[in-house]
PDB file of C-alpha atoms in Angstrom:
ATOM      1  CA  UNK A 297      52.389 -59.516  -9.708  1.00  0.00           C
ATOM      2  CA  UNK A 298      53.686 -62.402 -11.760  1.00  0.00           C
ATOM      3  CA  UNK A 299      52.633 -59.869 -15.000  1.00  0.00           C
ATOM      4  CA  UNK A 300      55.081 -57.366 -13.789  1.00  0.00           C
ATOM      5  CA  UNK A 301      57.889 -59.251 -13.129  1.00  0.00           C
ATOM      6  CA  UNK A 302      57.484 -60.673 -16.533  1.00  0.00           C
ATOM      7  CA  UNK A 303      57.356 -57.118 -17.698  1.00  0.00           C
ATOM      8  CA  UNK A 304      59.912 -56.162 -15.890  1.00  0.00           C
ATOM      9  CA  UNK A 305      61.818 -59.174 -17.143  1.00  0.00           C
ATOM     10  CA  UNK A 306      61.132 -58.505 -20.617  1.00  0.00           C
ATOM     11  CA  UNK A 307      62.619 -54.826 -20.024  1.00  0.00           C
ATOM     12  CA  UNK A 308      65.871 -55.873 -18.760  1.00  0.00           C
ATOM     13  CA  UNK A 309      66.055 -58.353 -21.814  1.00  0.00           C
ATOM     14  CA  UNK A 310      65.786 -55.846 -24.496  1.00  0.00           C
ATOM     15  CA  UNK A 311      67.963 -53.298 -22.251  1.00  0.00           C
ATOM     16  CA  UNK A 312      70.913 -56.112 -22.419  1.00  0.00           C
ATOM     17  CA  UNK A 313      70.343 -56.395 -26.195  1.00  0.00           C
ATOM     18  CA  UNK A 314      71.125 -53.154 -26.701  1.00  0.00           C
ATOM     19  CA  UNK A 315      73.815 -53.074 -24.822  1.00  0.00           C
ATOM     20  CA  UNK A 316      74.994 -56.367 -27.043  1.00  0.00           C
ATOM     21  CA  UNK A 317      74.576 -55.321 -30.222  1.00  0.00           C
ATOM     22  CA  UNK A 318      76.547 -51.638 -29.254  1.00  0.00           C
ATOM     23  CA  UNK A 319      79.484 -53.802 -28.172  1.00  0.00           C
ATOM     24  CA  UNK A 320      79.065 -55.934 -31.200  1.00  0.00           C
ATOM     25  CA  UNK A 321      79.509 -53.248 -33.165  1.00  0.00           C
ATOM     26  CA  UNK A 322      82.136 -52.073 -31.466  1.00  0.00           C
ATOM     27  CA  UNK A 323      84.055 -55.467 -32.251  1.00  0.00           C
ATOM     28  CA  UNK A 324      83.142 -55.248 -35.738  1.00  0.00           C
ATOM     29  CA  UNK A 325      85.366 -52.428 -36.688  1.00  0.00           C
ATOM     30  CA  UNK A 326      88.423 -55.074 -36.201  1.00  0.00           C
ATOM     31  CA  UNK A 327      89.322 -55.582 -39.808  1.00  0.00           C
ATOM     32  CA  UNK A 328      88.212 -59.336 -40.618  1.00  0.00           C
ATOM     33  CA  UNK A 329      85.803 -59.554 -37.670  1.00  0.00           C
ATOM     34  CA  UNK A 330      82.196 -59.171 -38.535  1.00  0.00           C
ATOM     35  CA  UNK A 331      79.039 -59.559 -35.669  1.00  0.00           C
ATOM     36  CA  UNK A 332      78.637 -62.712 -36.465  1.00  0.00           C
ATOM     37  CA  UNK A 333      81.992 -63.541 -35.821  1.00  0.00           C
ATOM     38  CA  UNK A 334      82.416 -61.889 -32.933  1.00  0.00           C
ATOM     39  CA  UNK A 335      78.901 -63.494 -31.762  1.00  0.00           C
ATOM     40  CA  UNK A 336      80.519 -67.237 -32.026  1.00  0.00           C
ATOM     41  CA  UNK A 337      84.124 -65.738 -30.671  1.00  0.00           C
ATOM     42  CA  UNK A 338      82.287 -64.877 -27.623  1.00  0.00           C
ATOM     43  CA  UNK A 339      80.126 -68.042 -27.442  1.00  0.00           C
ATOM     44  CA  UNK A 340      83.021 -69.797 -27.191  1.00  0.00           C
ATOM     45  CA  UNK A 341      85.657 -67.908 -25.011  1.00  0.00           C
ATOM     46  CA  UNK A 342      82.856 -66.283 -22.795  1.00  0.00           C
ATOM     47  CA  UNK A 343      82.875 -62.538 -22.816  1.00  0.00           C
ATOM     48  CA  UNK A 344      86.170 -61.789 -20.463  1.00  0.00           C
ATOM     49  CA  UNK A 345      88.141 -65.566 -21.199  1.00  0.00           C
ATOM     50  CA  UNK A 346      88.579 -65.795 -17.518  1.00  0.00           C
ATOM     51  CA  UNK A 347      89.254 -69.403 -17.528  1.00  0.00           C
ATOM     52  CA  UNK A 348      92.892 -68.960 -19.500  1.00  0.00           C
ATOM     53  CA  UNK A 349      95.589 -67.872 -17.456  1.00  0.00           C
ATOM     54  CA  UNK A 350      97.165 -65.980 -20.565  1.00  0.00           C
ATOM     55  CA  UNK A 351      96.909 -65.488 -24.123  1.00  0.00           C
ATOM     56  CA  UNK A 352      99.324 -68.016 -24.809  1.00  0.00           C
ATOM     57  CA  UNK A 353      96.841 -70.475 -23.373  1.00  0.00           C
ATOM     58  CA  UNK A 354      93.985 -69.364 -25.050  1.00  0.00           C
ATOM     59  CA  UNK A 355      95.867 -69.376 -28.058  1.00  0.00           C
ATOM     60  CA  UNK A 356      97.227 -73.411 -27.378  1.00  0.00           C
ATOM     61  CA  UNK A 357      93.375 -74.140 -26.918  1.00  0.00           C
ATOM     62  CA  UNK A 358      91.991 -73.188 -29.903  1.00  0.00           C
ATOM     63  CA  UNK A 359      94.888 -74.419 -31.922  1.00  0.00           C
ATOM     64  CA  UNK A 360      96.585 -71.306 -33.490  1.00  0.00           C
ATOM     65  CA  UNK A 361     100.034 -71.636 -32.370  1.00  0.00           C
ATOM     66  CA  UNK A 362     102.212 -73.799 -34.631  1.00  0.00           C
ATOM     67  CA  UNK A 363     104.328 -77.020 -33.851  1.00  0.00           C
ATOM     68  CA  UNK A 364     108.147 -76.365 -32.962  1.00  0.00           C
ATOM     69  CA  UNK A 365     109.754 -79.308 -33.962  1.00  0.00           C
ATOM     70  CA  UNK A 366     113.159 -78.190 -34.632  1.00  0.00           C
ATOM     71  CA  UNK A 367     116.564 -80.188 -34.762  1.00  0.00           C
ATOM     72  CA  UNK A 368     120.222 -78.876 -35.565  1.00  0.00           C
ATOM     73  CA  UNK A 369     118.242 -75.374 -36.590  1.00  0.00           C
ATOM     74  CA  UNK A 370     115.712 -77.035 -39.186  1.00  0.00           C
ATOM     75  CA  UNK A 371     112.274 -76.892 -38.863  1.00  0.00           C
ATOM     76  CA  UNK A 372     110.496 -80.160 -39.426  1.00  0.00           C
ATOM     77  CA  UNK A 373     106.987 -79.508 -38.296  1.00  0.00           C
ATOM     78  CA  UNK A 374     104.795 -76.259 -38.861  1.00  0.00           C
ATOM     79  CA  UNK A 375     101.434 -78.081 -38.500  1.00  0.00           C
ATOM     80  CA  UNK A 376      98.840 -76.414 -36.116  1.00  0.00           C
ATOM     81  CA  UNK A 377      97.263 -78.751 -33.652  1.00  0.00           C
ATOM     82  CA  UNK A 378      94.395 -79.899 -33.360  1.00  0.00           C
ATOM     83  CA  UNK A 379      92.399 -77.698 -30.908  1.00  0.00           C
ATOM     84  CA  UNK A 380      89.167 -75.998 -31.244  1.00  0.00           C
ATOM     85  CA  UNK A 381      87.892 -76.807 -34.685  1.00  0.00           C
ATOM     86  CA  UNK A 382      84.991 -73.949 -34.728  1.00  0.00           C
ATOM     87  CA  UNK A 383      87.233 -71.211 -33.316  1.00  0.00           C
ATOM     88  CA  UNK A 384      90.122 -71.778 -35.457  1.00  0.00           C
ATOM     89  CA  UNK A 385      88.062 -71.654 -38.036  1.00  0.00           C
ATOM     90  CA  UNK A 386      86.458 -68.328 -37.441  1.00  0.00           C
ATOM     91  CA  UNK A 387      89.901 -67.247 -36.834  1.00  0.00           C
ATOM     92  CA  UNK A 388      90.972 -68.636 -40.341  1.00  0.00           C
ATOM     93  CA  UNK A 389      88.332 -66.848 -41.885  1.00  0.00           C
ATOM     94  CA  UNK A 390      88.889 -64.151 -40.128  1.00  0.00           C
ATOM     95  CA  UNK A 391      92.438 -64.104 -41.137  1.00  0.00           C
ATOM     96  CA  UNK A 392      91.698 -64.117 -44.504  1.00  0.00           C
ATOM     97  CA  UNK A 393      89.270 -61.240 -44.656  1.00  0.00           C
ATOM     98  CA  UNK A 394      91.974 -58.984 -42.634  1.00  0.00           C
ATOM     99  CA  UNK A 395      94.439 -60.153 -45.386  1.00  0.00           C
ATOM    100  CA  UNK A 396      92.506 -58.488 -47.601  1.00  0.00           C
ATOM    101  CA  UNK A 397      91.036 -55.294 -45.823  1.00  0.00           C
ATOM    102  CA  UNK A 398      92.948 -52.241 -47.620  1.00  0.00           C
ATOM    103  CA  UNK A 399      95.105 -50.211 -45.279  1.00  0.00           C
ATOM    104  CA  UNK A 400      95.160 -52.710 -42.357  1.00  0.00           C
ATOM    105  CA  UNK A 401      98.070 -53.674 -40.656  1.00  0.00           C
ATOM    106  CA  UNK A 402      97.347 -57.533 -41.174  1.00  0.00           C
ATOM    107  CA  UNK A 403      97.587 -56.170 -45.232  1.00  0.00           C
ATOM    108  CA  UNK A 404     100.576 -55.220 -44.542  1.00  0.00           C
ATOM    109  CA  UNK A 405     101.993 -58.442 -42.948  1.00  0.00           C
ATOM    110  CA  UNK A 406     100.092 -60.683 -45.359  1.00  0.00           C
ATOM    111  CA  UNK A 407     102.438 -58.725 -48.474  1.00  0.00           C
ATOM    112  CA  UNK A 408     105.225 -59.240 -46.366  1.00  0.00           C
ATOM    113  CA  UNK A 409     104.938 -63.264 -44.933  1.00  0.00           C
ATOM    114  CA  UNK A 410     103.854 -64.509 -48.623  1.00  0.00           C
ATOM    115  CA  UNK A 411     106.800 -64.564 -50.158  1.00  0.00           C
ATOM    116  CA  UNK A 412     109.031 -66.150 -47.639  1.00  0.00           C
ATOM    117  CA  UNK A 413     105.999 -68.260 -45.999  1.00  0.00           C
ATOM    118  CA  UNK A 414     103.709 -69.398 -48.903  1.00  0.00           C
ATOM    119  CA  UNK A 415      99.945 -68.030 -48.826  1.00  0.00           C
ATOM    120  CA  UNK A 416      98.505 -70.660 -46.204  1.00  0.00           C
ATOM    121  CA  UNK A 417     101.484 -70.005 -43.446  1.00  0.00           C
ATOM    122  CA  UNK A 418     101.136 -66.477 -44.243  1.00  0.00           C
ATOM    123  CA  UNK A 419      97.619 -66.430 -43.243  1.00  0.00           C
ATOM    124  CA  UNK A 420      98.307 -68.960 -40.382  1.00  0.00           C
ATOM    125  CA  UNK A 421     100.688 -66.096 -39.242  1.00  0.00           C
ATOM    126  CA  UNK A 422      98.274 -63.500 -39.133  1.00  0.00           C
ATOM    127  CA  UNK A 423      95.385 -65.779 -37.689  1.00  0.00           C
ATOM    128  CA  UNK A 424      97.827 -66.392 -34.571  1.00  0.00           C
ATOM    129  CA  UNK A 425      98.786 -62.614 -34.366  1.00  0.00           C
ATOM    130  CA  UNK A 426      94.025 -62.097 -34.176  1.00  0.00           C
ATOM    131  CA  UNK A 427      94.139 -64.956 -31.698  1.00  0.00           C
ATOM    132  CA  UNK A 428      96.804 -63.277 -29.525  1.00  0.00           C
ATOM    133  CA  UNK A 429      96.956 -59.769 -29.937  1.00  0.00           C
TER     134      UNK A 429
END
């Protein structure tokens, strides 16, 4: 008896790998997000990110969203906090390989944010657009 449960075990295992590695696939078409990527993005956030109430919380968490420390319409402050130091740097990298994916639409904002932003807010821009859209 205990052999077939383990074989039965073993079978639902393998069943739930599949399963995995279709999703996983499925997440890798994102432009910028690989398996492995998605692999740790899950690790971390768990499969549904129950435990924010919104995206704007998940998005404080890891660290994406930048400071708003403004006065008399200056901006003095564009630091990200510190947060979730693996995530945000997934997302980071992430950013950075949308960037340069051809025909994306995070191409398209990269060209765009450079010039006003500078190359590392321009990426910082399109790492909080992955982390919340």
């Amino acid at each position: 008896m205990a052999l077939e449960q383990s074989q039965f075990l073993e079978q639902q295992i393998s069943q739930l790998d599949q399963q995995m590695a279709s999703l996983l696939k499925r997440l890798a078409e994102v432009p910028g997000l690989g398996v492995d990527s998605a692999q740790q993005i899950i690790a971390e956030v768990g499969p549904t990110a129950a435990t924010f109430p919104s995206e704007k919380c998940l998005s404080s968490w890891v660290g994406a969203c930048p400071g708003d420390d403004e006065s008399a319409g200056l901006n003095y402050s564009r630091r990200f906090p510190t947060g979730n130091r693996h995530m945000r740097r997934v997302l980071n990298q992430m950013a950075n390989t949308a960037a340069r994916a051809k025909g994306s639409i995070f191409e398209i904002v990269y060209r765009r944010s450079v010039p006003r932003l500078g190359r590392n807010q321009a990426i910082g821009a399109i790492m909080l657009i992955d982390s919340v859209g």
